[in-house]
PDB file of C-alpha atoms in Angstrom:
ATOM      1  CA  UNK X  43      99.824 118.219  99.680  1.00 84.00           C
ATOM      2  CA  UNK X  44     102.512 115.736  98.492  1.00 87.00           C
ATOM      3  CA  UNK X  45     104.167 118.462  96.565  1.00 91.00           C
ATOM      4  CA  UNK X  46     104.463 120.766  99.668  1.00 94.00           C
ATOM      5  CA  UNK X  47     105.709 118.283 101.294  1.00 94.00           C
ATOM      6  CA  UNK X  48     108.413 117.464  98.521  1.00 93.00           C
ATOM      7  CA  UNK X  49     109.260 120.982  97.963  1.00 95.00           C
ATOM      8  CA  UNK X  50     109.742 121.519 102.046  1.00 96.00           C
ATOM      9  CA  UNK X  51     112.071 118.406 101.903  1.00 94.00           C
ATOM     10  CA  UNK X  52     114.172 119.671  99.453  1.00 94.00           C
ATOM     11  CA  UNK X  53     114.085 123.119 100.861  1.00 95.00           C
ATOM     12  CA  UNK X  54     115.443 121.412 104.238  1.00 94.00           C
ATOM     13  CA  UNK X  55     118.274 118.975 102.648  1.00 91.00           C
ATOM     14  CA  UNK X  56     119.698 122.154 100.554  1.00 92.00           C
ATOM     15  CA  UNK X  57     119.760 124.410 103.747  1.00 93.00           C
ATOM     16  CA  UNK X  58     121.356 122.116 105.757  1.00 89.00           C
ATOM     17  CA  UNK X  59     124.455 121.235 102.616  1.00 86.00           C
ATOM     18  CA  UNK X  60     124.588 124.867 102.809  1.00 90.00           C
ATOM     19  CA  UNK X  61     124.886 125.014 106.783  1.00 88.00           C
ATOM     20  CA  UNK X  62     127.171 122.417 106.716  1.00 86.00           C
ATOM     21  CA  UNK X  63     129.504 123.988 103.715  1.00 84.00           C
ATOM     22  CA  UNK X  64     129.135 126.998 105.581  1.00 87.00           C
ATOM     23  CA  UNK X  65     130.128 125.688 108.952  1.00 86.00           C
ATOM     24  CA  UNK X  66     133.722 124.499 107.459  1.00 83.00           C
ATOM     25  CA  UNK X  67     134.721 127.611 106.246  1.00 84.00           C
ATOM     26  CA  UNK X  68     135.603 129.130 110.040  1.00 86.00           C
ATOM     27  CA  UNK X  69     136.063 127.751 113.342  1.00 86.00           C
ATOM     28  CA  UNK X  70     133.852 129.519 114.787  1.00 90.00           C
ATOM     29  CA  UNK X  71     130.820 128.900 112.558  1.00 88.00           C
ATOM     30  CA  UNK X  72     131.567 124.772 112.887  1.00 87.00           C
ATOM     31  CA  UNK X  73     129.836 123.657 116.015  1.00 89.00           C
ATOM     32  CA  UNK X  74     126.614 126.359 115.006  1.00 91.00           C
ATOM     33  CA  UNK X  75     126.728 124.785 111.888  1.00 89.00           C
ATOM     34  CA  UNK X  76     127.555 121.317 112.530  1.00 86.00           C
ATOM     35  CA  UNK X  77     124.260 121.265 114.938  1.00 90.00           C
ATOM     36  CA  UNK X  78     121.728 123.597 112.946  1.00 91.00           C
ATOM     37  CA  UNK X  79     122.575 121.830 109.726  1.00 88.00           C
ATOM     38  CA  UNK X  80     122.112 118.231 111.560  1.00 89.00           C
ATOM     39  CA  UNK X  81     118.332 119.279 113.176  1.00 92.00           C
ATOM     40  CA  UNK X  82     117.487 120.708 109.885  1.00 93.00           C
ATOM     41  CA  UNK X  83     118.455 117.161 108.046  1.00 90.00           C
ATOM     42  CA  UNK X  84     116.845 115.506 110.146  1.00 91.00           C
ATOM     43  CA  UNK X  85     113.955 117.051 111.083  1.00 93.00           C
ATOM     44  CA  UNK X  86     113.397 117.065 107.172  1.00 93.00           C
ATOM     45  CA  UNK X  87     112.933 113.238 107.619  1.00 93.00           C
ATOM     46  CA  UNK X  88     109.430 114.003 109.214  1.00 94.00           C
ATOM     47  CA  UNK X  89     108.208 115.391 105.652  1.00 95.00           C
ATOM     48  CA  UNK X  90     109.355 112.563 103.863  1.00 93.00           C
ATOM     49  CA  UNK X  91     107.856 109.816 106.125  1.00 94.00           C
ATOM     50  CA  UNK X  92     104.353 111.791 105.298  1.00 94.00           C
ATOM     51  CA  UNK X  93     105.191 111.424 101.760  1.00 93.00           C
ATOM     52  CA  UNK X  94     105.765 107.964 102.544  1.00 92.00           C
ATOM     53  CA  UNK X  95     102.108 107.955 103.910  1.00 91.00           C
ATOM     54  CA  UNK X  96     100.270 108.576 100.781  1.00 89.00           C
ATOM     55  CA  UNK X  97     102.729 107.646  97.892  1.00 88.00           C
ATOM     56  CA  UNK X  98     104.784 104.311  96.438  1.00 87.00           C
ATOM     57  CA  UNK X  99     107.866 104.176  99.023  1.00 88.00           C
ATOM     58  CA  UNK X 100     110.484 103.776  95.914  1.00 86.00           C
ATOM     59  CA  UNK X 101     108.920 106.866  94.224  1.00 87.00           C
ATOM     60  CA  UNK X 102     109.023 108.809  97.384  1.00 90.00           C
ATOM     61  CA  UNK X 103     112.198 107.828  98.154  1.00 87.00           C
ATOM     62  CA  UNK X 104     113.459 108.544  94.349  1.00 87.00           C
ATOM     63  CA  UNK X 105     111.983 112.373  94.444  1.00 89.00           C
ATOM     64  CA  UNK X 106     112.792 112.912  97.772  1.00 91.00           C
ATOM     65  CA  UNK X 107     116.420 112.124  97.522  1.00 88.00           C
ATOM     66  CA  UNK X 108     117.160 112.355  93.841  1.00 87.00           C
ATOM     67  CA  UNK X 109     115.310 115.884  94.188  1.00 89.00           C
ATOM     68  CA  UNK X 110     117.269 116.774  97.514  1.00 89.00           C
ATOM     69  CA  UNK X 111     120.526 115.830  96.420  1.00 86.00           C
ATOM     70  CA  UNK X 112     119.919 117.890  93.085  1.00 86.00           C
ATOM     71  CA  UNK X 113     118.652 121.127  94.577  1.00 90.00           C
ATOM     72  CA  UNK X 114     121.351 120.722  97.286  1.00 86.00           C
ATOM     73  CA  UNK X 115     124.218 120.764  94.527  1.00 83.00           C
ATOM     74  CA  UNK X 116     122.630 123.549  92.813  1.00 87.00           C
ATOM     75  CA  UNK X 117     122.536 125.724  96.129  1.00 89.00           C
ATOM     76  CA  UNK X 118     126.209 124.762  96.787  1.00 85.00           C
ATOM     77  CA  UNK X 119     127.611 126.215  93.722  1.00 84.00           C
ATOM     78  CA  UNK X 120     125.321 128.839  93.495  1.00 89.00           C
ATOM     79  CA  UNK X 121     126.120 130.005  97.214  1.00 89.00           C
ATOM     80  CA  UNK X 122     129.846 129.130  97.116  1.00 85.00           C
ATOM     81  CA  UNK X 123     130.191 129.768  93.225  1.00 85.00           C
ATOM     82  CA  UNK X 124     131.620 126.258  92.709  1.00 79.00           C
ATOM     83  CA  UNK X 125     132.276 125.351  88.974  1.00 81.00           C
ATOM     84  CA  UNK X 126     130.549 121.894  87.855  1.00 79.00           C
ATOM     85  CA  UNK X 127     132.409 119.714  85.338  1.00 85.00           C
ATOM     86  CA  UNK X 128     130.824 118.451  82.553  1.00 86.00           C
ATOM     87  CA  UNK X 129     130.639 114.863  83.497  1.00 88.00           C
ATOM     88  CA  UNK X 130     129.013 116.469  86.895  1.00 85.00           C
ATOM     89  CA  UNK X 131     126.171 117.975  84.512  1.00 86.00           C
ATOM     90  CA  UNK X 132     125.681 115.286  82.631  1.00 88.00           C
ATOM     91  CA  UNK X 133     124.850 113.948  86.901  1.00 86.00           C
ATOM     92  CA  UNK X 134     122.623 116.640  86.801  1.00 85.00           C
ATOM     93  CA  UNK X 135     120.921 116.105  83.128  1.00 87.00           C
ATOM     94  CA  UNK X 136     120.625 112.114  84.495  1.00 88.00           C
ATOM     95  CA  UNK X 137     119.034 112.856  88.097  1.00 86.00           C
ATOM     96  CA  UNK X 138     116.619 115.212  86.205  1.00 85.00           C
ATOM     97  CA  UNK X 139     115.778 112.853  83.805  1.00 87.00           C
ATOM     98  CA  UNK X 140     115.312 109.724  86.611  1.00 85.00           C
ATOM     99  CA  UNK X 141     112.710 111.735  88.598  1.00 83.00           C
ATOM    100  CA  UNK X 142     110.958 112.594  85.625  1.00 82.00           C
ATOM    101  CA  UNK X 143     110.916 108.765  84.446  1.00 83.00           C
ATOM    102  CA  UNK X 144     110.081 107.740  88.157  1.00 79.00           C
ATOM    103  CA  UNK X 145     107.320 110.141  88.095  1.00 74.00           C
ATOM    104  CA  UNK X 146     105.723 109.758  84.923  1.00 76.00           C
ATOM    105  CA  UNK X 147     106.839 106.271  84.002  1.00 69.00           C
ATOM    106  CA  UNK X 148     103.995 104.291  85.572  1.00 60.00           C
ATOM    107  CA  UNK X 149     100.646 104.228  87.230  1.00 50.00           C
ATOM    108  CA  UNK X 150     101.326 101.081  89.131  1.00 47.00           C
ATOM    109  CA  UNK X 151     101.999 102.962  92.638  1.00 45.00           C
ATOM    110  CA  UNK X 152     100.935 100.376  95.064  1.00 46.00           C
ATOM    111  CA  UNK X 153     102.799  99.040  97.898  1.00 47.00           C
ATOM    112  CA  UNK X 154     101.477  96.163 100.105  1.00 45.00           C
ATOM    113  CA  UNK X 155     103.227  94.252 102.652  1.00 44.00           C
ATOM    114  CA  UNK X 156     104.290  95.644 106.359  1.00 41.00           C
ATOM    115  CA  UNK X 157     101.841  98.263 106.984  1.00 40.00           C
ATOM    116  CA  UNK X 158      98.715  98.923 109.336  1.00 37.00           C
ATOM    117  CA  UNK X 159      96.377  99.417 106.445  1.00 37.00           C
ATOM    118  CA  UNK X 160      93.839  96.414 106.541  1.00 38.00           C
ATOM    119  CA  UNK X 161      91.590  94.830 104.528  1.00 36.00           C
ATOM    120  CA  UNK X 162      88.359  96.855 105.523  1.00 38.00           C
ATOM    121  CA  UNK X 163      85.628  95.080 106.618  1.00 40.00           C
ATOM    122  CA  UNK X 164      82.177  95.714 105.345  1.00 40.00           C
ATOM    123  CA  UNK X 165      80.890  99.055 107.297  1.00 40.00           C
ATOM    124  CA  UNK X 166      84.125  99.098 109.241  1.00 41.00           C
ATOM    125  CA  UNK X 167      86.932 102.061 108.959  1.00 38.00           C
ATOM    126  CA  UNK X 168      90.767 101.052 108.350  1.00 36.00           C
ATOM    127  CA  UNK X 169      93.271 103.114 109.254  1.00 35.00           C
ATOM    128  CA  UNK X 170      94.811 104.572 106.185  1.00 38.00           C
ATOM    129  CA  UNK X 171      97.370 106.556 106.972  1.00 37.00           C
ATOM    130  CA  UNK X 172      95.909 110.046 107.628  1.00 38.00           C
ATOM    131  CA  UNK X 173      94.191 109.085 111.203  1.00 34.00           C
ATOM    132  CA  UNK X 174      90.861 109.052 109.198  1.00 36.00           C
ATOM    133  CA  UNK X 175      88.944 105.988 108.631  1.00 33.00           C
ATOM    134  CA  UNK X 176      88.019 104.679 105.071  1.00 31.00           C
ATOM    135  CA  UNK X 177      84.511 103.195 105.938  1.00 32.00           C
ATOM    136  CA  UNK X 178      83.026 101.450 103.282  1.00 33.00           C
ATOM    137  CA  UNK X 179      79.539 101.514 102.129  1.00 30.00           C
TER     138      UNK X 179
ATOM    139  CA  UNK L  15     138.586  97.399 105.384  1.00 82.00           C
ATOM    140  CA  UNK L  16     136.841  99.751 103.427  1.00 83.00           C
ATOM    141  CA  UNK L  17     134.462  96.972 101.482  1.00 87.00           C
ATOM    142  CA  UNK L  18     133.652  96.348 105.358  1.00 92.00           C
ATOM    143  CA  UNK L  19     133.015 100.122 106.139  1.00 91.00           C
ATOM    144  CA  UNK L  20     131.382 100.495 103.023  1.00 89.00           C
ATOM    145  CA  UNK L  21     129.295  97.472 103.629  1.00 94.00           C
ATOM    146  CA  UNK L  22     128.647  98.497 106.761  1.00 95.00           C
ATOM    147  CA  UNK L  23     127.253 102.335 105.815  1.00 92.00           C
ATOM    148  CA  UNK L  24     125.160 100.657 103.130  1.00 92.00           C
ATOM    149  CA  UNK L  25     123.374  98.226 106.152  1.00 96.00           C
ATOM    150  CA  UNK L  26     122.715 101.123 107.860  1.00 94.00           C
ATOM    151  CA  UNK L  27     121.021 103.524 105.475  1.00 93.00           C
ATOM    152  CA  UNK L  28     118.638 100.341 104.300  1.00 95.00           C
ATOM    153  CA  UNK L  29     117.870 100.063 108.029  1.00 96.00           C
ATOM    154  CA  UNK L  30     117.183 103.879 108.505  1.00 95.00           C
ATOM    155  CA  UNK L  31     115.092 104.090 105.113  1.00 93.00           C
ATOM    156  CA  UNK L  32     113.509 100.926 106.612  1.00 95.00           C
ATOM    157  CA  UNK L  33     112.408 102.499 109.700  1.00 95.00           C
ATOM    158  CA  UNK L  34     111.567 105.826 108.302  1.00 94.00           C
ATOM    159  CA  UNK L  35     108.625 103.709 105.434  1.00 94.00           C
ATOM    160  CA  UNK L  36     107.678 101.378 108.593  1.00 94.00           C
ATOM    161  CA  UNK L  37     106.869 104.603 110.622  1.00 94.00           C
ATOM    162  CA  UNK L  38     104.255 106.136 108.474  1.00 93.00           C
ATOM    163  CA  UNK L  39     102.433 103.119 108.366  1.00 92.00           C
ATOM    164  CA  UNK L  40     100.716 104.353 111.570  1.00 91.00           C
ATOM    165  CA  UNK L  41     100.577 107.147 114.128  1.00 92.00           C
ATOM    166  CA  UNK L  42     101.882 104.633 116.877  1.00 93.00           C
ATOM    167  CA  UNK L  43     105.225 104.108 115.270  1.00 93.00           C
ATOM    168  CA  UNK L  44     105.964 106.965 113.691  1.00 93.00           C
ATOM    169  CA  UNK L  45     108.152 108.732 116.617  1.00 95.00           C
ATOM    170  CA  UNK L  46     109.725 105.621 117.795  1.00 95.00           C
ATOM    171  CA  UNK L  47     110.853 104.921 113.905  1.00 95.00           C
ATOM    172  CA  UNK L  48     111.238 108.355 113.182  1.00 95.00           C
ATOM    173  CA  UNK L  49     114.360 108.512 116.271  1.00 95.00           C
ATOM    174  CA  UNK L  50     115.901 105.417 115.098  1.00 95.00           C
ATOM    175  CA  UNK L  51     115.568 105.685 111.825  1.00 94.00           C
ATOM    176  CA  UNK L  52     117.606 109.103 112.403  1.00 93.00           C
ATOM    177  CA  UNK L  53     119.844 107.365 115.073  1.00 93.00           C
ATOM    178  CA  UNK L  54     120.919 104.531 112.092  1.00 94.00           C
ATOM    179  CA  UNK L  55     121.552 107.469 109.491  1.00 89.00           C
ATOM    180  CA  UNK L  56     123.132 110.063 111.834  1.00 88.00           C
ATOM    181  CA  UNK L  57     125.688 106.768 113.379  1.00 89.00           C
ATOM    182  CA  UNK L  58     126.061 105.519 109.127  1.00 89.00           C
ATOM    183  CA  UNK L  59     128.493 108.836 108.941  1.00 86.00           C
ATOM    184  CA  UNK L  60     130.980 107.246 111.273  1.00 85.00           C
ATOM    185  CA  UNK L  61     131.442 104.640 108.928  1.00 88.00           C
ATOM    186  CA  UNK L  62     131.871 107.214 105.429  1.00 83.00           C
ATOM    187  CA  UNK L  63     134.242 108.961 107.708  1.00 82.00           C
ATOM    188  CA  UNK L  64     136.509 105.837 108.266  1.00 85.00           C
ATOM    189  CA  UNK L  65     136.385 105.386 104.510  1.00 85.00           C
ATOM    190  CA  UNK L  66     137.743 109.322 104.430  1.00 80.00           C
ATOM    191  CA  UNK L  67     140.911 107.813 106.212  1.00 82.00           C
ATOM    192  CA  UNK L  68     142.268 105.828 103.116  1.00 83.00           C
ATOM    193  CA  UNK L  69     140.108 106.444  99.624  1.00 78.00           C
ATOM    194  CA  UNK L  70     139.056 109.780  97.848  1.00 77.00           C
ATOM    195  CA  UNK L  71     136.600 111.671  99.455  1.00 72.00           C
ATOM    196  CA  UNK L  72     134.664 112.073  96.333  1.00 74.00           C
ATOM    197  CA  UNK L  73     135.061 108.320  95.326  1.00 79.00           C
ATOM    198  CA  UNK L  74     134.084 107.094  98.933  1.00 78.00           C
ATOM    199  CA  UNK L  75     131.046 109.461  99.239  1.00 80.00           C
ATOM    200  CA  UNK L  76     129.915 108.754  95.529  1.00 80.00           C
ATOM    201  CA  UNK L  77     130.082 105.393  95.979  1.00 83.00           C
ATOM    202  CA  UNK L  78     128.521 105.645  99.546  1.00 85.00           C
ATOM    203  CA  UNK L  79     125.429 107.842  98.528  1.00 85.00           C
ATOM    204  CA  UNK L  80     125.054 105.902  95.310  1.00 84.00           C
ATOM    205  CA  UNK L  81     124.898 102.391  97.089  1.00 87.00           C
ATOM    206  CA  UNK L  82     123.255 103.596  99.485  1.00 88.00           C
ATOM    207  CA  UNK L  83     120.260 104.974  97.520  1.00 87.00           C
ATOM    208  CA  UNK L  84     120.146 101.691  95.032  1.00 87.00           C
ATOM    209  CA  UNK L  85     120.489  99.681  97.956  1.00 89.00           C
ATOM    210  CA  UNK L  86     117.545 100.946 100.323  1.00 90.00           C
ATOM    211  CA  UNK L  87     115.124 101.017  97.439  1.00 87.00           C
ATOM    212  CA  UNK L  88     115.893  97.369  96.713  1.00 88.00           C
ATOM    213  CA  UNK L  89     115.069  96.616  99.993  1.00 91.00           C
ATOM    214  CA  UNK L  90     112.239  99.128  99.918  1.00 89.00           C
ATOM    215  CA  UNK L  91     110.546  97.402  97.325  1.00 87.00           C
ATOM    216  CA  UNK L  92     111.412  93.835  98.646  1.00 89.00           C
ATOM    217  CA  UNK L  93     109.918  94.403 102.113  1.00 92.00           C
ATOM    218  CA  UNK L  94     107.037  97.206 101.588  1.00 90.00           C
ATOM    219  CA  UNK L  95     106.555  94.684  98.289  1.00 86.00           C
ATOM    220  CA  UNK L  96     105.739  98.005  95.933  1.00 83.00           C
ATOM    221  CA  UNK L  97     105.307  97.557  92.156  1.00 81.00           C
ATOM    222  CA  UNK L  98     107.207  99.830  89.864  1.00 80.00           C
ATOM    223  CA  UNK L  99     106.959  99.749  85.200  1.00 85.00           C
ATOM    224  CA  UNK L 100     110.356  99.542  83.397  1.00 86.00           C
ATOM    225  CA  UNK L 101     110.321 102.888  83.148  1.00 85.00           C
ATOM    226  CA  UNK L 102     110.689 103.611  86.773  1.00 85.00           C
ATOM    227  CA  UNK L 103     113.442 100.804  87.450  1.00 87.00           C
ATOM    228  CA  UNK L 104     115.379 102.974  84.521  1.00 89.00           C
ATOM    229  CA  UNK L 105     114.470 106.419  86.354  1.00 86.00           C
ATOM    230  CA  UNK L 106     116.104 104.731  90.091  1.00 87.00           C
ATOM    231  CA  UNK L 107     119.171 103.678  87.715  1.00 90.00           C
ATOM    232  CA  UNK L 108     119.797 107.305  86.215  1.00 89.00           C
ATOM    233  CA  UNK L 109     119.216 108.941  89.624  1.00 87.00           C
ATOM    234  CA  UNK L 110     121.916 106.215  91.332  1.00 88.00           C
ATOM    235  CA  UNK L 111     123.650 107.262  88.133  1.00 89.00           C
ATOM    236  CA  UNK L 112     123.655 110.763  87.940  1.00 87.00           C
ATOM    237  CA  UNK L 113     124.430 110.917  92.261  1.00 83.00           C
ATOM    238  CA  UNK L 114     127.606 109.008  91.402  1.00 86.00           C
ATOM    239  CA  UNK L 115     128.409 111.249  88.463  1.00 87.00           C
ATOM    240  CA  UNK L 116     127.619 114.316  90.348  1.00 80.00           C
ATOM    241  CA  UNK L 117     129.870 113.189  93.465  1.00 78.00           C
ATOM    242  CA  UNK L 118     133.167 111.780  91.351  1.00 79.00           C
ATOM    243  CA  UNK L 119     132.679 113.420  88.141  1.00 79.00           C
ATOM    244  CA  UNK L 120     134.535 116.956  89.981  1.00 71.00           C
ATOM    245  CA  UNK L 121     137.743 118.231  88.437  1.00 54.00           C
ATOM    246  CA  UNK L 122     138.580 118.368  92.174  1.00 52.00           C
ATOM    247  CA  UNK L 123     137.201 120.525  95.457  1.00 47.00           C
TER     248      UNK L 123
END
C-alpha cells in the first residue's frame, strides 16, 4: 500500500503547485486557488503520516518530499511550459538520484523512540500502527 | 532579520514534521497532530514571506525548503531515533541538494 500512498502524495503536492501557479495568473482565480490548492496540500499530509505508520520516518519523509517537490516541478513546466536551466536539471538528476540512494541504500529501516508500539508481552497484542494487534505466540 | 525569519521558518517545519511522525504513532493522536502539525506549516509561510520583503525569492525559498528538509530529518532521526547506512545520509544530502539547485539554479521567473 505504501506506494499508493506515495504516488497519492505526490499526486496531491503537484496539484496543489499547479492550483497555486494557476491561482496567480488572474484575480479572479486567486482566492479559488489560494483555498483549493491549500486543502489539497494539506489534506495530502494525511497520506504521508500513514506512510509514516509503516516505514523509517527519514525515508518517508525523503520520498515523500524529495518525490513531491520533483513531480511538482515537472507539472509546473509542463503545464505552464517553463524552461529549466541546466544547473536546475542537474536539481532534478540529484533529487532522482537521492530517492533512489534513500530507497535502495540500506535495509536498516527501524525507528524506535516516541511511539505507542510496545514491547509485546508474551500472548498479549501491541498496537502497531494499523489498529491490529501483533499477538505473539 | 532574515537569519531570524529564516531561523524561525526552519523551527517551525521541524515542529510540523514533528507532529505529523508523532501522530501516526497511534489512532489517538493522529487528528490532534495532524491539525497542528498543519497549523505550524500553514503559519511557517508567514515567516518565507517576510524573507520575500528583502532577499530573492528564489534564494529565500531555496534556502527555506532546503533547510527546512535537512533540518526536520535531523531532528527526525534524533527524536524518532531511526537508523539510516551511508548510503542513505548521501541520498538526504543530494535531495537537500538538488531542492536548492532546483529553486536558485533558474535563469530567472
Amino acid at each position: 500500500m505504501n506506494l499508493l500512498w506515495l504516488l497519492i502524495f505526490w499526486t496531491m503536492q503537484a496539484s496543489a503547485s499547479v492550483f497555486f501557479k494557476y491561482g496567480s495568473t488572474s484575480d479572479a482565480r486567486w482566492l479559488p486557488c489560494f483555498i483549493g490548492g491549500n486543502i489539497i496540500g494539506a489534506s495530502s499530509i494525511w497520506f504521508l503520516m500513514l506512510l509514516y505508520k509503516t516505514m523509517n520516518p527519514n525515508v518517508a519523509m525523503g520520498l515523500g518530499a524529495g518525490g513531491g517537490f520533483l513531480v511538482a516541478q515537472i507539472a509546473l513546466a509542463v503545464v505552464f511550459h517553463s524552461q529549466l536551466s541546466f544547473l536546475q536539471y542537474g536539481g532534478l538528476l540529484a533529487i532522482t538520484a537521492g530517492m533512489f540512494f534513500l530507497s535502495m541504500g540500506g535495509n536498516v529501516a527501524q525507528e524506535r523512540g516516541v511511539s505507542d508500539v510496545r514491547e509485546p508481552e508474551r500472548g498479549k497484542g501491541a498496537w502497531r500502527g494499523d489498529g491490529k494487534g501483533t499477538v505473539l505466540p | 532579520m532574515n537569519v531570524l525569519w529564516l531561523v524561525l521558518f526552519w523551527a517551525m517545519q521541524v515542529i510540523a514534521s514533528l507532529l505529523f511522525k508523532y501522530g501516526s504513532t497511534s489512532p489517538a493522536r493522529w487528528l490532534p497532530s495532524f491539525i497542528g502539525g498543519n497549523l505550524f506549516g500553514v503559519s511557517s509561510i508567514w515567516f518565507v514571506m517576510m524573507l520575500y520583503r528583502t532577499m530573492n525569492a528564489n534564494v529565500a525559498w531555496g534556502l527555506g525548503l532546503g533547510g527546512g528538509f535537512l533540518f526536520a530529518q535531523i531532528a527526525l532521526a534524533l527524536v524518532f531515533r531511526s537508523r539510516l547506512s551511508f548510503l542513505q545520509y548521501g541520498g538526504l544530502v543530494a535531495i537537500t541538494g538538488g531542492m536548492v539547485l532546483l529553486t536558485m539554479g533558474g535563469a530567472g521567473h
